[in-house]
mmCIF file of C-alpha atoms and ligand atoms in Angstrom:
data_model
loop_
_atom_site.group_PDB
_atom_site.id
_atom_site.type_symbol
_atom_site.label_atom_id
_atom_site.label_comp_id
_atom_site.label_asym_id
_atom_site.label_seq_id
_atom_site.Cartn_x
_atom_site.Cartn_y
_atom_site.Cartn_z
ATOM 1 C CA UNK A 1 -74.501 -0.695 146.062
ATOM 2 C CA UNK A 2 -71.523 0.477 144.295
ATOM 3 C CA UNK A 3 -68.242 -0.065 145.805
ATOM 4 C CA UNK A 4 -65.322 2.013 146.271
ATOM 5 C CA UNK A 5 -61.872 0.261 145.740
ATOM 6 C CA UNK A 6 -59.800 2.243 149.071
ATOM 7 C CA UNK A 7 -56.724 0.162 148.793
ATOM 8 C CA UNK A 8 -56.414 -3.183 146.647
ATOM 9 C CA UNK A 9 -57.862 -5.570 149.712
ATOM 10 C CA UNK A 10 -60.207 -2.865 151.231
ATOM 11 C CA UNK A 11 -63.891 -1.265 149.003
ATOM 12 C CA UNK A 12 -66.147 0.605 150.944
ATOM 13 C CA UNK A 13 -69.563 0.936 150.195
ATOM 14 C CA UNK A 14 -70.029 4.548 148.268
ATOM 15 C CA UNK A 15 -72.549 5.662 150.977
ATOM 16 C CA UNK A 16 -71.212 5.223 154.293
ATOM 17 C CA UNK A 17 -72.939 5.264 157.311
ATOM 18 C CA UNK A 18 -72.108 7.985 160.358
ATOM 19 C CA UNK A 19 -72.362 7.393 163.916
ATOM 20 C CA UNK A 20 -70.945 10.721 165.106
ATOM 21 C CA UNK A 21 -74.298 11.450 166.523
ATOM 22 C CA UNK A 22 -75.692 7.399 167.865
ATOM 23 C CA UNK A 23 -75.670 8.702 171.444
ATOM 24 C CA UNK A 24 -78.399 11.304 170.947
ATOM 25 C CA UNK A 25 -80.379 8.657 169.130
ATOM 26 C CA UNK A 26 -81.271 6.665 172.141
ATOM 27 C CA UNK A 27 -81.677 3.591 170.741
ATOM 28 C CA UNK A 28 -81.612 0.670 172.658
ATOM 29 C CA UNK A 29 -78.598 -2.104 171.930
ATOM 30 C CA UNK A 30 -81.459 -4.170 169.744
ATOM 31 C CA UNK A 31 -82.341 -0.961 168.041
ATOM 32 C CA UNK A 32 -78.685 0.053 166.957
ATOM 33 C CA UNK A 33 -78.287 -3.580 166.018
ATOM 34 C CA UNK A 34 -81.451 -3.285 163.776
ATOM 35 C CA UNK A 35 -79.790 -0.348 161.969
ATOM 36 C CA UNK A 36 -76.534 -1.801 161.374
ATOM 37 C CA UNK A 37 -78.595 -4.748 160.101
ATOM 38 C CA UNK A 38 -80.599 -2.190 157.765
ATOM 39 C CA UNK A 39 -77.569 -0.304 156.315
ATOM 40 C CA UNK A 40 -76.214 -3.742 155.582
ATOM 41 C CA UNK A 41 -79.439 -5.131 153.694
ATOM 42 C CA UNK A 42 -79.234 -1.665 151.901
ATOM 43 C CA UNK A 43 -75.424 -1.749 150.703
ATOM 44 C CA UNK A 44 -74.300 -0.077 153.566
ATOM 45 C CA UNK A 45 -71.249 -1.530 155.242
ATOM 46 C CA UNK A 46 -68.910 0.884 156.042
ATOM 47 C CA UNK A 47 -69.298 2.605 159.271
ATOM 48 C CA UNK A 48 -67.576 5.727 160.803
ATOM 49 C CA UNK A 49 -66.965 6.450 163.906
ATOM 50 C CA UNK A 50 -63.924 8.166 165.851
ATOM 51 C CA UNK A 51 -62.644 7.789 170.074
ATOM 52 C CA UNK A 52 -64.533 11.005 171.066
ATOM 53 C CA UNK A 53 -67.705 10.605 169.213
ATOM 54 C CA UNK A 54 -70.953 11.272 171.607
ATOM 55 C CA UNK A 55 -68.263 12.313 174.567
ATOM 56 C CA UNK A 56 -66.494 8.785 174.387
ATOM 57 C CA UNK A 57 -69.411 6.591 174.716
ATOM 58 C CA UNK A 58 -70.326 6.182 170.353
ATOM 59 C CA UNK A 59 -67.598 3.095 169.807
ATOM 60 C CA UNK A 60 -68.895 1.183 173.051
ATOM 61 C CA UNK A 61 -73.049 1.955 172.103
ATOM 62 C CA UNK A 62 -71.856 0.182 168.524
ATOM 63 C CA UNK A 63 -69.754 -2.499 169.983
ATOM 64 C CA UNK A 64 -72.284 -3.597 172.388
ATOM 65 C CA UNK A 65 -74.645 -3.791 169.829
ATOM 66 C CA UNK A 66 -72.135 -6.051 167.410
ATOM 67 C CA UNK A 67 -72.162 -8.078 170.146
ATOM 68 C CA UNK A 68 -75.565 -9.163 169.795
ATOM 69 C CA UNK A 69 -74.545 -10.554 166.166
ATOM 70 C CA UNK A 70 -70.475 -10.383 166.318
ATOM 71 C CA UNK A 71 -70.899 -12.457 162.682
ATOM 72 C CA UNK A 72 -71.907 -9.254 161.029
ATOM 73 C CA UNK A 73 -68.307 -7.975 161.601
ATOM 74 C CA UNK A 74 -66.847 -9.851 158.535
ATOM 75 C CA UNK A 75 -69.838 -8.226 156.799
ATOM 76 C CA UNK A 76 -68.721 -4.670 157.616
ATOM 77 C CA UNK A 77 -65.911 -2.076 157.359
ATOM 78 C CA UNK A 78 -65.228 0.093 160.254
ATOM 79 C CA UNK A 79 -63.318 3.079 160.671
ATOM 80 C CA UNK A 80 -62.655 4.982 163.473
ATOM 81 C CA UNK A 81 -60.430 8.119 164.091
ATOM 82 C CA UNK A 82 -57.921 9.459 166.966
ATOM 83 C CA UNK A 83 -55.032 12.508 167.757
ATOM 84 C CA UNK A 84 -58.197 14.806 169.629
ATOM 85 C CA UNK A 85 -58.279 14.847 173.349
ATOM 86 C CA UNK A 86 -61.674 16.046 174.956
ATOM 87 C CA UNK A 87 -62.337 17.203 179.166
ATOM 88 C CA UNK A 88 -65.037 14.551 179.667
ATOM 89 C CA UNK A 89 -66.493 13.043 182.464
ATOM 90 C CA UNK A 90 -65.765 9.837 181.164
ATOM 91 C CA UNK A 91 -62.046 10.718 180.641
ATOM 92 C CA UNK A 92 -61.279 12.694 184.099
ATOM 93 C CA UNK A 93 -57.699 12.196 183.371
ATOM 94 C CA UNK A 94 -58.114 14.933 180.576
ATOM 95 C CA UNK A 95 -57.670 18.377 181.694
ATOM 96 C CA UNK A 96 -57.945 20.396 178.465
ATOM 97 C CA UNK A 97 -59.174 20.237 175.056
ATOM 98 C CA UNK A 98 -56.538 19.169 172.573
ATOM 99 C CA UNK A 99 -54.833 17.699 170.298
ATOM 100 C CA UNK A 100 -52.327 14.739 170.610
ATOM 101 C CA UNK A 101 -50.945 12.302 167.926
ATOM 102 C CA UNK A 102 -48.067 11.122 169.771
ATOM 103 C CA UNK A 103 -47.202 7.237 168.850
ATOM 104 C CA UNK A 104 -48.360 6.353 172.694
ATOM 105 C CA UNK A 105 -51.341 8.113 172.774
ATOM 106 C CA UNK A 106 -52.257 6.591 169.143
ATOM 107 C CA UNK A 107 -51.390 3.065 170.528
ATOM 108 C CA UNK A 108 -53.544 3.611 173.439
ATOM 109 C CA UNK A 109 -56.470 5.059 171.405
ATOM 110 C CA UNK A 110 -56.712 1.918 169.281
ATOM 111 C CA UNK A 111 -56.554 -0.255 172.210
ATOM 112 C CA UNK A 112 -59.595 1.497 173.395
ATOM 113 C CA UNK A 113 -61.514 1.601 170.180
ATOM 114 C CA UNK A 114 -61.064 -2.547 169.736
ATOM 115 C CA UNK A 115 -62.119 -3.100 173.402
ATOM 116 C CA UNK A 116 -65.518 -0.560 172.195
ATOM 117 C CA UNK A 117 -66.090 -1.673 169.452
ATOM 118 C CA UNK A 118 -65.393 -5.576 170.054
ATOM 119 C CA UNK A 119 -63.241 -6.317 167.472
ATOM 120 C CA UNK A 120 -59.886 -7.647 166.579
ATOM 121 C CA UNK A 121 -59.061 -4.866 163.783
ATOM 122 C CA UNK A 122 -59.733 -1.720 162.591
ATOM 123 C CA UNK A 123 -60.229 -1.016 158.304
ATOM 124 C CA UNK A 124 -59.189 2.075 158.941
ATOM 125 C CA UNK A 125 -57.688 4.402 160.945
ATOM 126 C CA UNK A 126 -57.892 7.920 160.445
ATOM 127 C CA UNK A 127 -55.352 10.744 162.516
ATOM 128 C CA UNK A 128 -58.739 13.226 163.247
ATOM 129 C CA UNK A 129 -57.303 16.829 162.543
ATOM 130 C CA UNK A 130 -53.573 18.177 161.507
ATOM 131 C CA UNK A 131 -51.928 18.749 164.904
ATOM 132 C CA UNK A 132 -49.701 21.192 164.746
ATOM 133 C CA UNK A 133 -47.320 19.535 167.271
ATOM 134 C CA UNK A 134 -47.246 16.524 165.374
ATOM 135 C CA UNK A 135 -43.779 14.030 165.173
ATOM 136 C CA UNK A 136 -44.489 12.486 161.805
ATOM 137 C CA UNK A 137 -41.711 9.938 163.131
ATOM 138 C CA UNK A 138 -44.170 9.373 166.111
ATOM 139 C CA UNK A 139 -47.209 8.807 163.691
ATOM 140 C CA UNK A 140 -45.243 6.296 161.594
ATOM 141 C CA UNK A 141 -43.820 4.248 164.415
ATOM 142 C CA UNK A 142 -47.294 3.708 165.508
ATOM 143 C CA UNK A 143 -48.658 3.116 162.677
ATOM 144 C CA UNK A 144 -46.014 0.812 161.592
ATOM 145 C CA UNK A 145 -46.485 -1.621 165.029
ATOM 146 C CA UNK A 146 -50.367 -1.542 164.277
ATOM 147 C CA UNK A 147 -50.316 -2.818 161.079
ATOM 148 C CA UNK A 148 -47.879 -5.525 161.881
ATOM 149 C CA UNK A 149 -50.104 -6.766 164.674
ATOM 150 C CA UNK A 150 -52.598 -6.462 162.560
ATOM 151 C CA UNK A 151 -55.161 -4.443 164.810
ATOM 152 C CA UNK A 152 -55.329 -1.704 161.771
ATOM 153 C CA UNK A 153 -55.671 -2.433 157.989
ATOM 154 C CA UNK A 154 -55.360 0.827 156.526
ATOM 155 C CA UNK A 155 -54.820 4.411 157.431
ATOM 156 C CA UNK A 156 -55.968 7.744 156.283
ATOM 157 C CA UNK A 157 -56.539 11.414 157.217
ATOM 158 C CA UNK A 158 -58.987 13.698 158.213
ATOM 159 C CA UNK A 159 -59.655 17.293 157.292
ATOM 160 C CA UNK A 160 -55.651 17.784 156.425
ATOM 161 C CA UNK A 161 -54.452 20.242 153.635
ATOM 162 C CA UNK A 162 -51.928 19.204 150.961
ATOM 163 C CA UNK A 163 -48.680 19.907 153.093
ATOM 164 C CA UNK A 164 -49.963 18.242 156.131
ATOM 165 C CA UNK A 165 -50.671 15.005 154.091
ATOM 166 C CA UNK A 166 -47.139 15.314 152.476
ATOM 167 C CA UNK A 167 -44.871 15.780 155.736
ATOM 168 C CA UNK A 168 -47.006 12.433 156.833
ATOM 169 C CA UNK A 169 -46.866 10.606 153.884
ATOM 170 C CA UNK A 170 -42.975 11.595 153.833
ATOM 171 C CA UNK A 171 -42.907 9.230 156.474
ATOM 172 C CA UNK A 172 -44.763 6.364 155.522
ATOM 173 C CA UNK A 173 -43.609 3.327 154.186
ATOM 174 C CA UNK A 174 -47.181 2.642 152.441
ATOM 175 C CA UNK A 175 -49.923 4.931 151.298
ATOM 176 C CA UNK A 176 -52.283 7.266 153.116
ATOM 177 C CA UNK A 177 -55.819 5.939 151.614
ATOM 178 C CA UNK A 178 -58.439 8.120 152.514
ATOM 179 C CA UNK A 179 -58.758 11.993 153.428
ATOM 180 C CA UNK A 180 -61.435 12.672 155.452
ATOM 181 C CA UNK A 181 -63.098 16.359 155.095
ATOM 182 C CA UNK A 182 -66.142 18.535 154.908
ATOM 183 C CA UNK A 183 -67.916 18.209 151.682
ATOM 184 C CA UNK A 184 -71.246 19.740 150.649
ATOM 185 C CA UNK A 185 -73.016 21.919 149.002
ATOM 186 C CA UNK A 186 -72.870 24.430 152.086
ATOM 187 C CA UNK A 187 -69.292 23.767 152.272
ATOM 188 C CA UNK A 188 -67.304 24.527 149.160
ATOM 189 C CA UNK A 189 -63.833 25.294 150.787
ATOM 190 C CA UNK A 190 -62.231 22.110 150.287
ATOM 191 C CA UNK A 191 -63.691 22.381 146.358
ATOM 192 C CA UNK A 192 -61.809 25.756 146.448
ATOM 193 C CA UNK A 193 -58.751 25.524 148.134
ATOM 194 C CA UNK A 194 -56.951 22.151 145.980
ATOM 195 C CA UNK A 195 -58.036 19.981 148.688
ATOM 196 C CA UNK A 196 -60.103 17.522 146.299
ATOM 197 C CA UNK A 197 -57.758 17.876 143.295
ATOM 198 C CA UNK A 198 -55.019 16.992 145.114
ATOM 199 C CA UNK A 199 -57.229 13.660 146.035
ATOM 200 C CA UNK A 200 -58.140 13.728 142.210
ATOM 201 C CA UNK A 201 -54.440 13.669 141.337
ATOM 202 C CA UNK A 202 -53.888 10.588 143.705
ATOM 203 C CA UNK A 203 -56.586 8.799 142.799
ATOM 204 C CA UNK A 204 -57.607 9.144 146.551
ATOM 205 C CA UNK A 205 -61.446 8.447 146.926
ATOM 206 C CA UNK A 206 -62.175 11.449 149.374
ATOM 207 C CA UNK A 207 -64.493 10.839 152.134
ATOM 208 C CA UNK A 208 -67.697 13.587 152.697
ATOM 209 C CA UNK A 209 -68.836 14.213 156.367
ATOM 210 C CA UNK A 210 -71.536 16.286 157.140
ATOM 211 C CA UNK A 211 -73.076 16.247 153.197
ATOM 212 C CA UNK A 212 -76.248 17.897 154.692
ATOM 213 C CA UNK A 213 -74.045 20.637 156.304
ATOM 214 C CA UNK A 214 -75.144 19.273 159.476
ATOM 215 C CA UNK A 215 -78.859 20.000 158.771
ATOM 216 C CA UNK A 216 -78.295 23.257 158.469
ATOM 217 C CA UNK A 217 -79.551 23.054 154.971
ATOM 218 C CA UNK A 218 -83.182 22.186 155.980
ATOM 219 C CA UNK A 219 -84.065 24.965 158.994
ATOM 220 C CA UNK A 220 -81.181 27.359 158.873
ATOM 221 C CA UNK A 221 -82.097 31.173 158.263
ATOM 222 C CA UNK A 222 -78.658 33.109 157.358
ATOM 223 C CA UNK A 223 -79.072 33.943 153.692
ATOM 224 C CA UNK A 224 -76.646 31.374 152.437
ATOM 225 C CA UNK A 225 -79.029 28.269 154.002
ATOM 226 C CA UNK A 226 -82.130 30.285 152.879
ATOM 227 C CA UNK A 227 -80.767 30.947 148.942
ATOM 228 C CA UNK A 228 -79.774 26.942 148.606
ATOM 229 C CA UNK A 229 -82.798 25.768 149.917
ATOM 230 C CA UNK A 230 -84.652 27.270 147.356
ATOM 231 C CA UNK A 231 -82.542 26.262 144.625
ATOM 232 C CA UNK A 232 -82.526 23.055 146.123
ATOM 233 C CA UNK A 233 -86.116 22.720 146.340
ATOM 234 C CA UNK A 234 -86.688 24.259 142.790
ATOM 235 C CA UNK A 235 -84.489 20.962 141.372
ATOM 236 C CA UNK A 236 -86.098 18.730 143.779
ATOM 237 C CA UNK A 237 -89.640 19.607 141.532
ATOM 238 C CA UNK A 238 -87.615 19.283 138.254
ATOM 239 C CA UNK A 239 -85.659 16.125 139.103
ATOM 240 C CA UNK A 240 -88.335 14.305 140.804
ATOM 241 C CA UNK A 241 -86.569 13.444 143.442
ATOM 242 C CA UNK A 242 -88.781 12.831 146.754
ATOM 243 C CA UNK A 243 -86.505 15.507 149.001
ATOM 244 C CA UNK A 244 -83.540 18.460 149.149
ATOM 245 C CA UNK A 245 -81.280 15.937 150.588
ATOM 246 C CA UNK A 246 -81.280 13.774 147.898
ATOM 247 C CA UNK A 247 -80.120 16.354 145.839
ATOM 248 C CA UNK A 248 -77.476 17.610 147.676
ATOM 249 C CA UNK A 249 -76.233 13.534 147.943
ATOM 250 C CA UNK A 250 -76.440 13.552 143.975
ATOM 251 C CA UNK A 251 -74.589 16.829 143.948
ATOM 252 C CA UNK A 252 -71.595 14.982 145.688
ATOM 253 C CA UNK A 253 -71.949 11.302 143.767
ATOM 254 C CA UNK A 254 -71.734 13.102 140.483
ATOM 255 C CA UNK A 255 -68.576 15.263 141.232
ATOM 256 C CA UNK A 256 -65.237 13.022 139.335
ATOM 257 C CA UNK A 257 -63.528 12.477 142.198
ATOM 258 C CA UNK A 258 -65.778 9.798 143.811
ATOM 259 C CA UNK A 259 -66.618 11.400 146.952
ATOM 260 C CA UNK A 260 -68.018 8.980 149.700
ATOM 261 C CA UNK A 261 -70.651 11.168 151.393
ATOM 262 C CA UNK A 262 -71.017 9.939 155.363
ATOM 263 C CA UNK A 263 -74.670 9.906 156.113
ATOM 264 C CA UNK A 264 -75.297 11.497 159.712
ATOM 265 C CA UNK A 265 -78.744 10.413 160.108
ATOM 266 C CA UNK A 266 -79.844 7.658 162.314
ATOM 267 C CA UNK A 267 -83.331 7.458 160.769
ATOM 268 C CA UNK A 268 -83.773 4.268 158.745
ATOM 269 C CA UNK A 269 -85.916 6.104 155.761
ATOM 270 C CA UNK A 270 -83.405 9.294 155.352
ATOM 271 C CA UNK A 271 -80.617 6.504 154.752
ATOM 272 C CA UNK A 272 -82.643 4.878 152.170
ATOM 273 C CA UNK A 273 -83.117 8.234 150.592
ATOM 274 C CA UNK A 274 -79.073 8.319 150.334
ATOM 275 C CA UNK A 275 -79.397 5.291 149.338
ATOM 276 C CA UNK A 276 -81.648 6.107 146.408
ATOM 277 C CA UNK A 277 -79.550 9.128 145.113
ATOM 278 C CA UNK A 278 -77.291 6.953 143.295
ATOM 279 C CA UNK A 279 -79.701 6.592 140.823
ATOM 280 C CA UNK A 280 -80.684 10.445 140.715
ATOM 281 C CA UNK A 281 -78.902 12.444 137.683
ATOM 282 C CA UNK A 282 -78.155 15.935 137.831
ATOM 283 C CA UNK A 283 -77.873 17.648 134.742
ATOM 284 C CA UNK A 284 -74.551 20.008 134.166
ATOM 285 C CA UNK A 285 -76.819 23.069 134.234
ATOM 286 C CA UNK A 286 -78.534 21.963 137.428
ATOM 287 C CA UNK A 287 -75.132 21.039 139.040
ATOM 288 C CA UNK A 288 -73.502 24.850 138.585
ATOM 289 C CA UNK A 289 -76.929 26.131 139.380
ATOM 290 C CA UNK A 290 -76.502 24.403 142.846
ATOM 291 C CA UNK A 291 -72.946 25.888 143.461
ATOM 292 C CA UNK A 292 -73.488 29.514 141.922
ATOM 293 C CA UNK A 293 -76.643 29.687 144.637
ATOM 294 C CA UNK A 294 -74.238 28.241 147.132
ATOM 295 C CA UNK A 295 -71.735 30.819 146.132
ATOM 296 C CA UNK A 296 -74.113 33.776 146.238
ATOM 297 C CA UNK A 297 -72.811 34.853 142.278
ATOM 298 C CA UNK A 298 -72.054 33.218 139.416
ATOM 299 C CA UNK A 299 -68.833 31.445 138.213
ATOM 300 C CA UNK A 300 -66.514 34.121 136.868
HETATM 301 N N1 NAP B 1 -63.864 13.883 160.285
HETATM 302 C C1 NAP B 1 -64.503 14.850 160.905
HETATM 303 O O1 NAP B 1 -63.909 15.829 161.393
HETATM 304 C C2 NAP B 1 -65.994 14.773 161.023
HETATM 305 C C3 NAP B 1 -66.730 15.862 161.522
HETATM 306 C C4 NAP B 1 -68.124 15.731 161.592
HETATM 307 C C5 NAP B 1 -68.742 14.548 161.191
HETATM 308 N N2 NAP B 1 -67.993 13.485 160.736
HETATM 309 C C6 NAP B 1 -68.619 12.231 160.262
HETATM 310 O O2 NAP B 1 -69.605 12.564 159.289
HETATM 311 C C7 NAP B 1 -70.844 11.971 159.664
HETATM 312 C C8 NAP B 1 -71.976 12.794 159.132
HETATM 313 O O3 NAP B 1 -71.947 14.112 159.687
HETATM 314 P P1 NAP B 1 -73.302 14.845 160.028
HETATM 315 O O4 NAP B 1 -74.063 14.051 161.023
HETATM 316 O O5 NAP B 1 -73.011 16.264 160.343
HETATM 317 O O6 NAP B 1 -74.050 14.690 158.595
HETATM 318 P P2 NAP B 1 -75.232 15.448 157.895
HETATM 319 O O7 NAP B 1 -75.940 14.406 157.129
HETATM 320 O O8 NAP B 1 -74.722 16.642 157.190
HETATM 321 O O9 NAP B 1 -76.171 15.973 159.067
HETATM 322 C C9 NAP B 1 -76.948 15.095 159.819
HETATM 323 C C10 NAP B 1 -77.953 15.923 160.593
HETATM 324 O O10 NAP B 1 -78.920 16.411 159.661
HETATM 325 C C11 NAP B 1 -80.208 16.032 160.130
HETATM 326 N N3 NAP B 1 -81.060 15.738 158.975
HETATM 327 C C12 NAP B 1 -80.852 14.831 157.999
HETATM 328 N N4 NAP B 1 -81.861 14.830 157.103
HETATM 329 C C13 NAP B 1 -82.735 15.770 157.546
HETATM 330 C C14 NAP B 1 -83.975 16.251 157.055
HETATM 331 N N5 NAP B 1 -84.517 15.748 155.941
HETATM 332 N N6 NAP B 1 -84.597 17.229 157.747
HETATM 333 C C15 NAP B 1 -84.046 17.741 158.874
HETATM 334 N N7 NAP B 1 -82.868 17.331 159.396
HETATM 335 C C16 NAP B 1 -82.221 16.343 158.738
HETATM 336 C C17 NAP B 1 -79.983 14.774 160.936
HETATM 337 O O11 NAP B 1 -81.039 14.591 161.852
HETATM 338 P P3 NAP B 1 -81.710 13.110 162.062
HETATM 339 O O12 NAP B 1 -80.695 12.247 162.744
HETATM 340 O O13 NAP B 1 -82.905 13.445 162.895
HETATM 341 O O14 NAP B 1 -82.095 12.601 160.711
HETATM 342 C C18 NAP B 1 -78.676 15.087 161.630
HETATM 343 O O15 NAP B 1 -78.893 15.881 162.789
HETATM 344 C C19 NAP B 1 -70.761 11.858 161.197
HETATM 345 O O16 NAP B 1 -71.637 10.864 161.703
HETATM 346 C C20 NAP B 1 -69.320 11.463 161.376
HETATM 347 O O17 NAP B 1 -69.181 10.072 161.150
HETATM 348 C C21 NAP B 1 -66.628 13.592 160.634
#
């Protein structure tokens, strides 16, 4: 599996592995353990995660199943997120939905997500969304103390514009590494709006989540869902490729700014077939013809 140089002593693996969703999966600890062992035998090691994933319960489900085999953490890159605060039964101390990236609620956070996820460090640590009350002081103080106890390796960003990423950077004595944001072939604002040049002009491998726009791809009926699904089944027969999501992975791989597409899947054969997309080639003509039907028109 090709490897993705983040930061000159962190690579990820350039499919990364989602667990946004693990709770619904119901897998038992030995089953999540057998995926994680999967991913790895398949080039998989990077795994993302964030606090609130599956209502607070995704980090422990994962760390309880690294437990099983806690030498497969040295084999793995984890990366977890924080700066959202959900109501949840599991957090009755939270009375509304919000945001929060002050530097003792980021300290906190991490606390919690080592305890889940039984380890001693985080890869990376991403701030979830821009909060609009956020103390970039605040965010650098914390970040600051976490490196130097070495609980996080790296930090990034997720789903931040250009200024948000500059008033934190501002701050930071090292580099941002990583901005998180929605990437597909559904989702074309961050193509449109400077968000991945702006990672182009940094050199900034950009991380994809939801690639398959959620699934929405593969059952949705507004017109948009309907038009790309045909195109995307129409170079799915030309291609030879065995589905529409493989496609839609290639469609990310191939864009120049090495994109990182998160898988969401926990089903063991849809993660090879990300897996397998590295070797798929789109042509250029198939590669606009997947944006103009995404679009609706063509490219002025
Ligand atoms: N930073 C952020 O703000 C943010 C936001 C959202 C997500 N994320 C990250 O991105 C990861 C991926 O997001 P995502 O789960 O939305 O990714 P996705 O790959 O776009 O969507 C996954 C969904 O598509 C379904 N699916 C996949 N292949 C399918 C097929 N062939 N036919 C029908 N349905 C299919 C999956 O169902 P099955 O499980 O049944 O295959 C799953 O429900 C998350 O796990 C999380 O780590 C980050």
């Amino acid at each position: 599996m090709e490897r993705v140089q983040i930061a000159e002593d962190l690579s990820f693996s350039r499919i990364v592995h989602g667990l946004w969703r693990l709770n619904e999966w119901e897998y038992s600890k030995e089953d999540t353990l057998s995926l994680i062992e999967h991913n790895l035998s398949q080039g998989i090691t990077t795994f993302d995660h964030a606090d609130i994933y599956g209502s607070y319960t995704c980090e422990g489900l994962f760390g309880n199943a690294l437990e099983l085999k806690p030498s497969l953490r040295n084999q793995m890159e984890i990366v977890t997120k924080c700066g959202i605060v959900l109501p949840s039964e599991n957090r009755p101390e939270h009375r509304s939905h919000h945001y929060n990236t002050s530097k003792e609620h980021i300290l906190k956070s991490v606390e919690t997500s080592l305890h889940n996820l039984k380890t001693d460090y985080i890869d990376l640590l991403l701030i979830h969304r821009p909060d609009p009350f956020m103390d970039p002081k605040q965010v650098s103080e914390a970040f600051i103390e976490l490196k130097q106890e070495g609980k996080v390796r790296h930090f990034g960003v997720s789903n931040f514009k250009d200024h948000q990423w500059d008033l934190l950077q501002s701050h930071l004595p090292f580099s941002l590494v990583t901005n998180q944001i929605e990437l597909s072939a559904y989702h074309l604002e961050n193509f449109e709006d400077g968000t991945l040049n702006r990672c182009q002009q940094h050199g900034i491998p950009p991380m994809a989540w939801s690639p398959l726009a959620g699934g929405k791809v593969f059952n949705g009926e507004d017109d948009k869902s309907v038009r790309l699904r045909d195109t995307l089944h129409q170079i799915k027969e030309q291609t030879g490729a065995r589905s529409i999501d493989q496609i839609m992975y290639a469609w990310l791989l191939q864009h120049p700014s090495k994109i990182m597409p998160i898988v969401g899947s926990g089903k063991k054969e849809r993660i090879d077939r990300a897996v397998e997309s590295l070797e798929l080639s789109l042509s250029h003509d198939q590669w606009f013809e997947i944006l103009q039907s995404s679009m609706g028109h063509d490219v002025p």
